[in-house]
Amino acid sequence: MDFSITSDQRMMQESLTRTLAEASPLDRVRKFAGDLTDKGGDIWKAMTDFGLAGIVAPEEYGGLGLTLLDAALASEALGRAVAPVPFMGVVLGPIALMRGGSPGQQAEWLPKLASGAVMAVAAISEPIAGARDGAGVAAAGGKLSGKALFVPGGMAAGLLIVADRSGGLHLVRGDAAGLTRILMPGIDETRRLAELTFDGVAAEPLGGGPELLSALRDAGWVLVAADTLGAAEVMLEKAVDYAKERRQFDRVIGSFQAVKHMCAEMAAELEPCRSLVWYAAYAFDAAPAEASLMAAHAKALTSEVGRFVARTSTEVHGGIGITDLLGLHFWFKRIGVNRQLLGGPERVREIAARIQGLAA
Amino acid sequence: MDLNETPEMAAFRGEVKAFLETHRDAYAQGAANDPLAWQRLLIEHGYAARTIPKEYGGYGAEPDILKGRIIAEEFIAAGAPRGLAGQGISMLVPTLLEVGSEEQKRRWIGPTLRGEIIWCQGYSEPGAGSDLANLQTRAVEDGDDFLISGSKIWTSTAAQAQMMFCLVRTEPKAAKHEGISYVLIPMSTPGIEVRPLKTMTGASEFNEVFFTDVRAPKDQVVGGRGRGWFVANTTLKHERGMLGDPNATEARLNALIELMKTETVDGQRVIDNPVFRDRLMQLQGRVLSMKFNGLRLITSQLTQEPAGLAGLIVKLQGCELNHQLAALAIDALGELGILYHDGPHLRARGSWQRNYMFDLGLIIGGGTAQIQKNIIAERGLGLPREPKPAVL
């Protein structure tokens, strides 16, 4: 029995962290956040050079052929860096094609996704998180009509994986006629969410049945959970560093138990999340019978713990914590948005109950 | 990450299952018919005292965390009793193995493992709780003996115990941590008085023990005079590991799920109430996270890498989680949860109510939640200690 990540996985994660420190330091993130004309092309280039675009795509199509656990470790590194990289679609696109695509669809799209020439996104919010403002997509006669909201990376994507109201999945080309995209200005400016409107848009159905949507949901939950884990780790580290350095009443504030216990509570809550995220990611490939339940709990628990860490870390920083100058808010907002993406914890836990037959 | 079992471990699991099947008559409903005979049988087969050397009365196997885990899992699955526990086996025996003299090991370990000697632990005092090193029970030299006076508190099993392992101050002039010795004392020695300490559960899970000129031979000091603080610390870590055991927490969660599936309010199962269901799911997520945290700890023991924060948080988080599980069970029972003593409506013999109260004691005992947070912050996160206050 080995419940740990391998040295290769650790090295991959550390290497990605270094690459992000070069390509997407906080100043670069700030510029992306404040300038909608900034598409982050240089950051995406660094990510594709790293191989991130093909992380789960099979090697025969030019990908790395790695597992969801590897992708989750990458997601954690991206969360740590609050990087403006729409990673969920990068992973969900190839998974959708591998599990539900025809040989022709796989041959056409997987090489492009693996190389980073085309970026994929998954528009699956409505059947997972629930439809807001009457959104939802109807499929009829090979055409899609309706709206899909809250699509991370949806403004730039060249390939869309779209869920219809009944849970069926479709491939849509980014340049398809009748597709319009509007930015949904969000609180976390490191991610750009799109409102997609389909007006009789040509689409190719994907196979795989209802299990495919469940698989995309589970993988999405794990990736979001890992992103929150990474972002929350940084908030804890920053709080601890600040508490060791900031002096009041002739002492560093980290020597006051009132402050040190806030840090201890953050660590005590966050550390078990890492194990749950690892296991949920591992189960996706290695223990399919448990995968959905574990993914749900990973998503829900990191959402709750992430919120606690985000507010507590900000409080440890005192007044400077809420300023734009410090930039702590980028992590705070990232965690806040992750909580709601693909369903808030209440909804996800209800699905968790259903998965194990404890709810109708 | 690979949680598949090797053929060797699968074969070992088969052996344990076969043993439990063969000896099913020796235990029923989780209790052994003859606990001492069951204990001897377990030692003989290596399911108790597994890694204790043969010459001291153990089974003499090499330490193997995975086999230990398989034994625990199979015993839980079969509902079989794990053999004797208690502070003699869990705390004194590891201490003697680490720092005891050859004579002490040969004399005490075997009978303790076989359940022939029950021990109690004399550590805490009325004025030495979280600040344990402040203990004041003093031992004054008198020829080959010490004469011990003072008192201990929170002493479980003192009324049944034949022996106590006890921390006493032998060097009053030495610094706080340097003046303590770890002594073995027969409870039948004149001058020892045991008074039961009744707690809010209604039971006396603890005792107070009073010493008046109690004579204890000097050769029953373990690990050297003045070394008692360091001797005790070698085994306190075992105690913290036991408190917050994720397997026990998972068993409690499963019992809670069953409870919520069977109890009804106005004919509706509690589990069908969305508020209760959500509370259950919140706790399930936490239980799972601690379960996998436990697997991570086992792996770090196997690879001998430091476990860091994953180990430091177990007592704090595990005990809190157990308490919350009991709290939800009581809420699920509603007014049934206010019953406590025998009666036709009482559920699970009042165990949820008792656990809710007793577990609060476990949050406080074995290093309070606040002490645990200091440990996490100082050893885990590198935050500085609270400075000593100016003398008031």
CSV table of C-alpha atoms in Angstrom, one decimal, chain B residues 126-294:
chain,number,residue,atom,x,y,z
B,126,PRO,CA,-4.5,19.0,40.6
B,127,GLY,CA,-1.8,21.6,40.0
B,128,ALA,CA,-0.2,19.9,37.0
B,129,GLY,CA,-2.6,19.5,34.0
B,130,SER,CA,-1.5,21.0,30.8
B,131,ASP,CA,1.7,22.1,32.7
B,132,LEU,CA,2.5,18.5,33.6
B,133,ALA,CA,6.2,19.2,34.3
B,134,ASN,CA,5.0,21.3,37.3
B,135,LEU,CA,4.1,18.2,39.2
B,136,GLN,CA,4.7,18.3,42.9
B,137,THR,CA,4.3,14.8,44.2
B,138,ARG,CA,7.6,14.4,46.0
B,139,ALA,CA,9.8,11.3,46.6
B,140,VAL,CA,12.3,11.7,49.4
B,141,GLU,CA,15.2,9.2,49.8
B,142,ASP,CA,15.1,6.9,52.7
B,143,GLY,CA,17.8,4.2,52.5
B,144,ASP,CA,17.1,2.0,49.5
B,145,ASP,CA,13.6,3.4,49.1
B,146,PHE,CA,11.8,6.6,48.3
B,147,LEU,CA,9.1,7.9,50.5
B,148,ILE,CA,6.3,9.4,48.3
B,149,SER,CA,3.8,12.0,49.3
B,150,GLY,CA,1.3,14.0,47.2
B,151,SER,CA,-1.7,13.2,45.0
B,152,LYS,CA,-2.6,12.3,41.4
B,153,ILE,CA,-5.8,12.9,39.5
B,154,TRP,CA,-7.5,11.6,36.3
B,155,THR,CA,-6.1,8.2,37.1
B,156,SER,CA,-8.2,5.7,35.1
B,157,THR,CA,-8.4,2.1,36.4
B,158,ALA,CA,-6.7,3.0,39.7
B,159,ALA,CA,-9.3,1.0,41.5
B,160,GLN,CA,-8.6,-2.2,39.6
B,161,ALA,CA,-4.8,-1.8,39.1
B,162,GLN,CA,-2.2,-3.8,40.9
B,163,MET,CA,0.6,-1.3,39.8
B,164,MET,CA,1.1,2.3,38.9
B,165,PHE,CA,3.7,3.9,36.7
B,166,CYS,CA,4.1,7.3,38.2
B,167,LEU,CA,5.9,10.6,37.8
B,168,VAL,CA,7.4,12.0,41.0
B,169,ARG,CA,9.8,14.8,41.9
B,170,THR,CA,13.0,13.2,43.2
B,171,GLU,CA,15.3,16.2,42.8
B,172,PRO,CA,13.6,19.2,44.2
B,173,LYS,CA,16.5,21.6,43.6
B,174,ALA,CA,16.8,20.7,39.9
B,175,ALA,CA,15.1,22.6,37.1
B,176,LYS,CA,11.4,21.8,36.5
B,177,HIS,CA,11.9,19.2,33.7
B,178,GLU,CA,15.1,17.7,35.2
B,179,GLY,CA,13.9,16.8,38.7
B,180,ILE,CA,11.3,14.1,37.8
B,181,SER,CA,11.6,10.3,38.0
B,182,TYR,CA,9.4,7.6,36.5
B,183,VAL,CA,8.7,5.0,39.3
B,184,LEU,CA,6.8,1.7,39.4
B,185,ILE,CA,4.7,1.4,42.5
B,186,PRO,CA,2.4,-1.5,43.8
B,187,MET,CA,-1.0,-0.1,44.5
B,188,SER,CA,-1.2,-2.3,47.6
B,189,THR,CA,1.6,-0.3,49.3
B,190,PRO,CA,0.5,1.2,52.6
B,191,GLY,CA,-0.3,4.9,52.4
B,192,ILE,CA,-2.1,4.8,49.0
B,193,GLU,CA,-5.7,5.8,49.0
B,194,VAL,CA,-7.9,5.7,45.8
B,195,ARG,CA,-11.0,7.8,45.6
B,196,PRO,CA,-13.3,7.4,42.6
B,197,LEU,CA,-13.9,10.5,40.6
B,198,LYS,CA,-17.4,10.6,39.2
B,199,THR,CA,-17.9,12.5,36.0
B,200,MET,CA,-20.9,14.0,34.2
B,201,THR,CA,-21.6,10.7,32.5
B,202,GLY,CA,-22.6,9.4,35.9
B,203,ALA,CA,-19.8,6.8,36.0
B,204,SER,CA,-16.4,7.0,37.7
B,205,GLU,CA,-14.1,6.7,34.8
B,206,PHE,CA,-11.3,8.3,36.7
B,207,ASN,CA,-9.9,8.4,40.3
B,208,GLU,CA,-7.9,10.5,42.6
B,209,VAL,CA,-4.9,8.8,44.2
B,210,PHE,CA,-3.4,10.1,47.5
B,211,PHE,CA,0.1,9.2,48.7
B,212,THR,CA,1.1,9.5,52.3
B,213,ASP,CA,4.7,8.3,52.9
B,214,VAL,CA,4.4,5.6,50.4
B,215,ARG,CA,7.6,3.4,50.3
B,216,ALA,CA,8.9,2.5,46.8
B,217,PRO,CA,12.2,0.8,46.2
B,218,LYS,CA,14.7,2.9,44.2
B,219,ASP,CA,15.4,0.1,41.8
B,220,GLN,CA,11.9,0.5,40.4
B,221,VAL,CA,12.9,3.9,38.8
B,222,VAL,CA,12.7,3.5,35.0
B,223,GLY,CA,15.3,5.2,32.8
B,224,GLY,CA,17.3,6.8,35.5
B,225,ARG,CA,16.8,9.3,38.3
B,226,GLY,CA,15.8,12.8,37.1
B,227,ARG,CA,15.0,11.4,33.6
B,228,GLY,CA,11.3,10.9,34.2
B,229,TRP,CA,10.1,13.7,32.0
B,230,PHE,CA,12.0,12.4,29.0
B,231,VAL,CA,10.9,8.8,29.8
B,232,ALA,CA,7.3,9.9,29.9
B,233,ASN,CA,7.6,11.8,26.6
B,234,THR,CA,8.8,8.7,24.8
B,235,THR,CA,5.3,7.2,25.3
B,236,LEU,CA,3.0,10.3,25.4
B,237,LYS,CA,3.2,10.2,21.6
B,238,HIS,CA,1.7,6.7,21.6
B,239,GLU,CA,-1.3,8.1,23.7
B,240,ARG,CA,-1.9,11.0,21.3
B,241,GLY,CA,-1.9,8.6,18.3
B,242,MET,CA,-4.6,6.4,20.0
B,243,LEU,CA,-6.8,9.4,20.6
B,244,GLY,CA,-8.5,10.2,17.3
B,245,ASP,CA,-8.1,6.8,15.7
B,246,PRO,CA,-9.8,7.2,12.2
B,247,ASN,CA,-11.0,3.5,12.2
B,248,ALA,CA,-13.0,4.1,15.3
B,249,THR,CA,-14.4,7.3,13.9
B,250,GLU,CA,-15.5,5.6,10.7
B,251,ALA,CA,-17.2,2.8,12.7
B,252,ARG,CA,-19.1,5.5,14.5
B,253,LEU,CA,-20.1,7.3,11.3
B,254,ASN,CA,-21.5,4.0,10.0
B,255,ALA,CA,-23.5,3.5,13.2
B,256,LEU,CA,-24.9,7.1,12.8
B,257,ILE,CA,-25.9,6.4,9.2
B,258,GLU,CA,-27.8,3.3,10.4
B,259,LEU,CA,-29.5,5.3,13.2
B,260,MET,CA,-30.7,8.0,10.7
B,261,LYS,CA,-32.0,5.4,8.4
B,262,THR,CA,-34.0,3.6,11.1
B,263,GLU,CA,-35.3,6.4,13.4
B,264,THR,CA,-38.5,8.1,12.2
B,265,VAL,CA,-40.2,11.4,13.1
B,266,ASP,CA,-43.9,11.6,12.1
B,267,GLY,CA,-43.3,8.4,10.1
B,268,GLN,CA,-40.5,10.0,8.1
B,269,ARG,CA,-37.0,8.7,8.4
B,270,VAL,CA,-34.5,11.2,9.8
B,271,ILE,CA,-32.2,10.7,6.8
B,272,ASP,CA,-35.1,11.9,4.6
B,273,ASN,CA,-35.0,15.3,6.3
B,274,PRO,CA,-32.7,17.4,4.1
B,275,VAL,CA,-31.2,19.4,7.0
B,276,PHE,CA,-30.2,16.3,8.9
B,277,ARG,CA,-28.9,14.7,5.7
B,278,ASP,CA,-26.7,17.7,4.9
B,279,ARG,CA,-25.2,17.6,8.4
B,280,LEU,CA,-24.5,13.9,8.0
B,281,MET,CA,-22.8,14.6,4.6
B,282,GLN,CA,-20.7,17.3,6.1
B,283,LEU,CA,-19.4,14.9,8.7
B,284,GLN,CA,-18.9,12.1,6.2
B,285,GLY,CA,-16.6,14.3,4.2
B,286,ARG,CA,-14.5,15.1,7.3
B,287,VAL,CA,-14.4,11.4,8.3
B,288,LEU,CA,-13.2,10.5,4.9
B,289,SER,CA,-10.5,13.2,4.9
B,290,MET,CA,-9.2,11.9,8.3
B,291,LYS,CA,-9.3,8.3,7.0
B,292,PHE,CA,-7.1,9.1,4.1
B,293,ASN,CA,-4.9,11.3,6.3
B,294,GLY,CA,-4.4,8.1,8.3
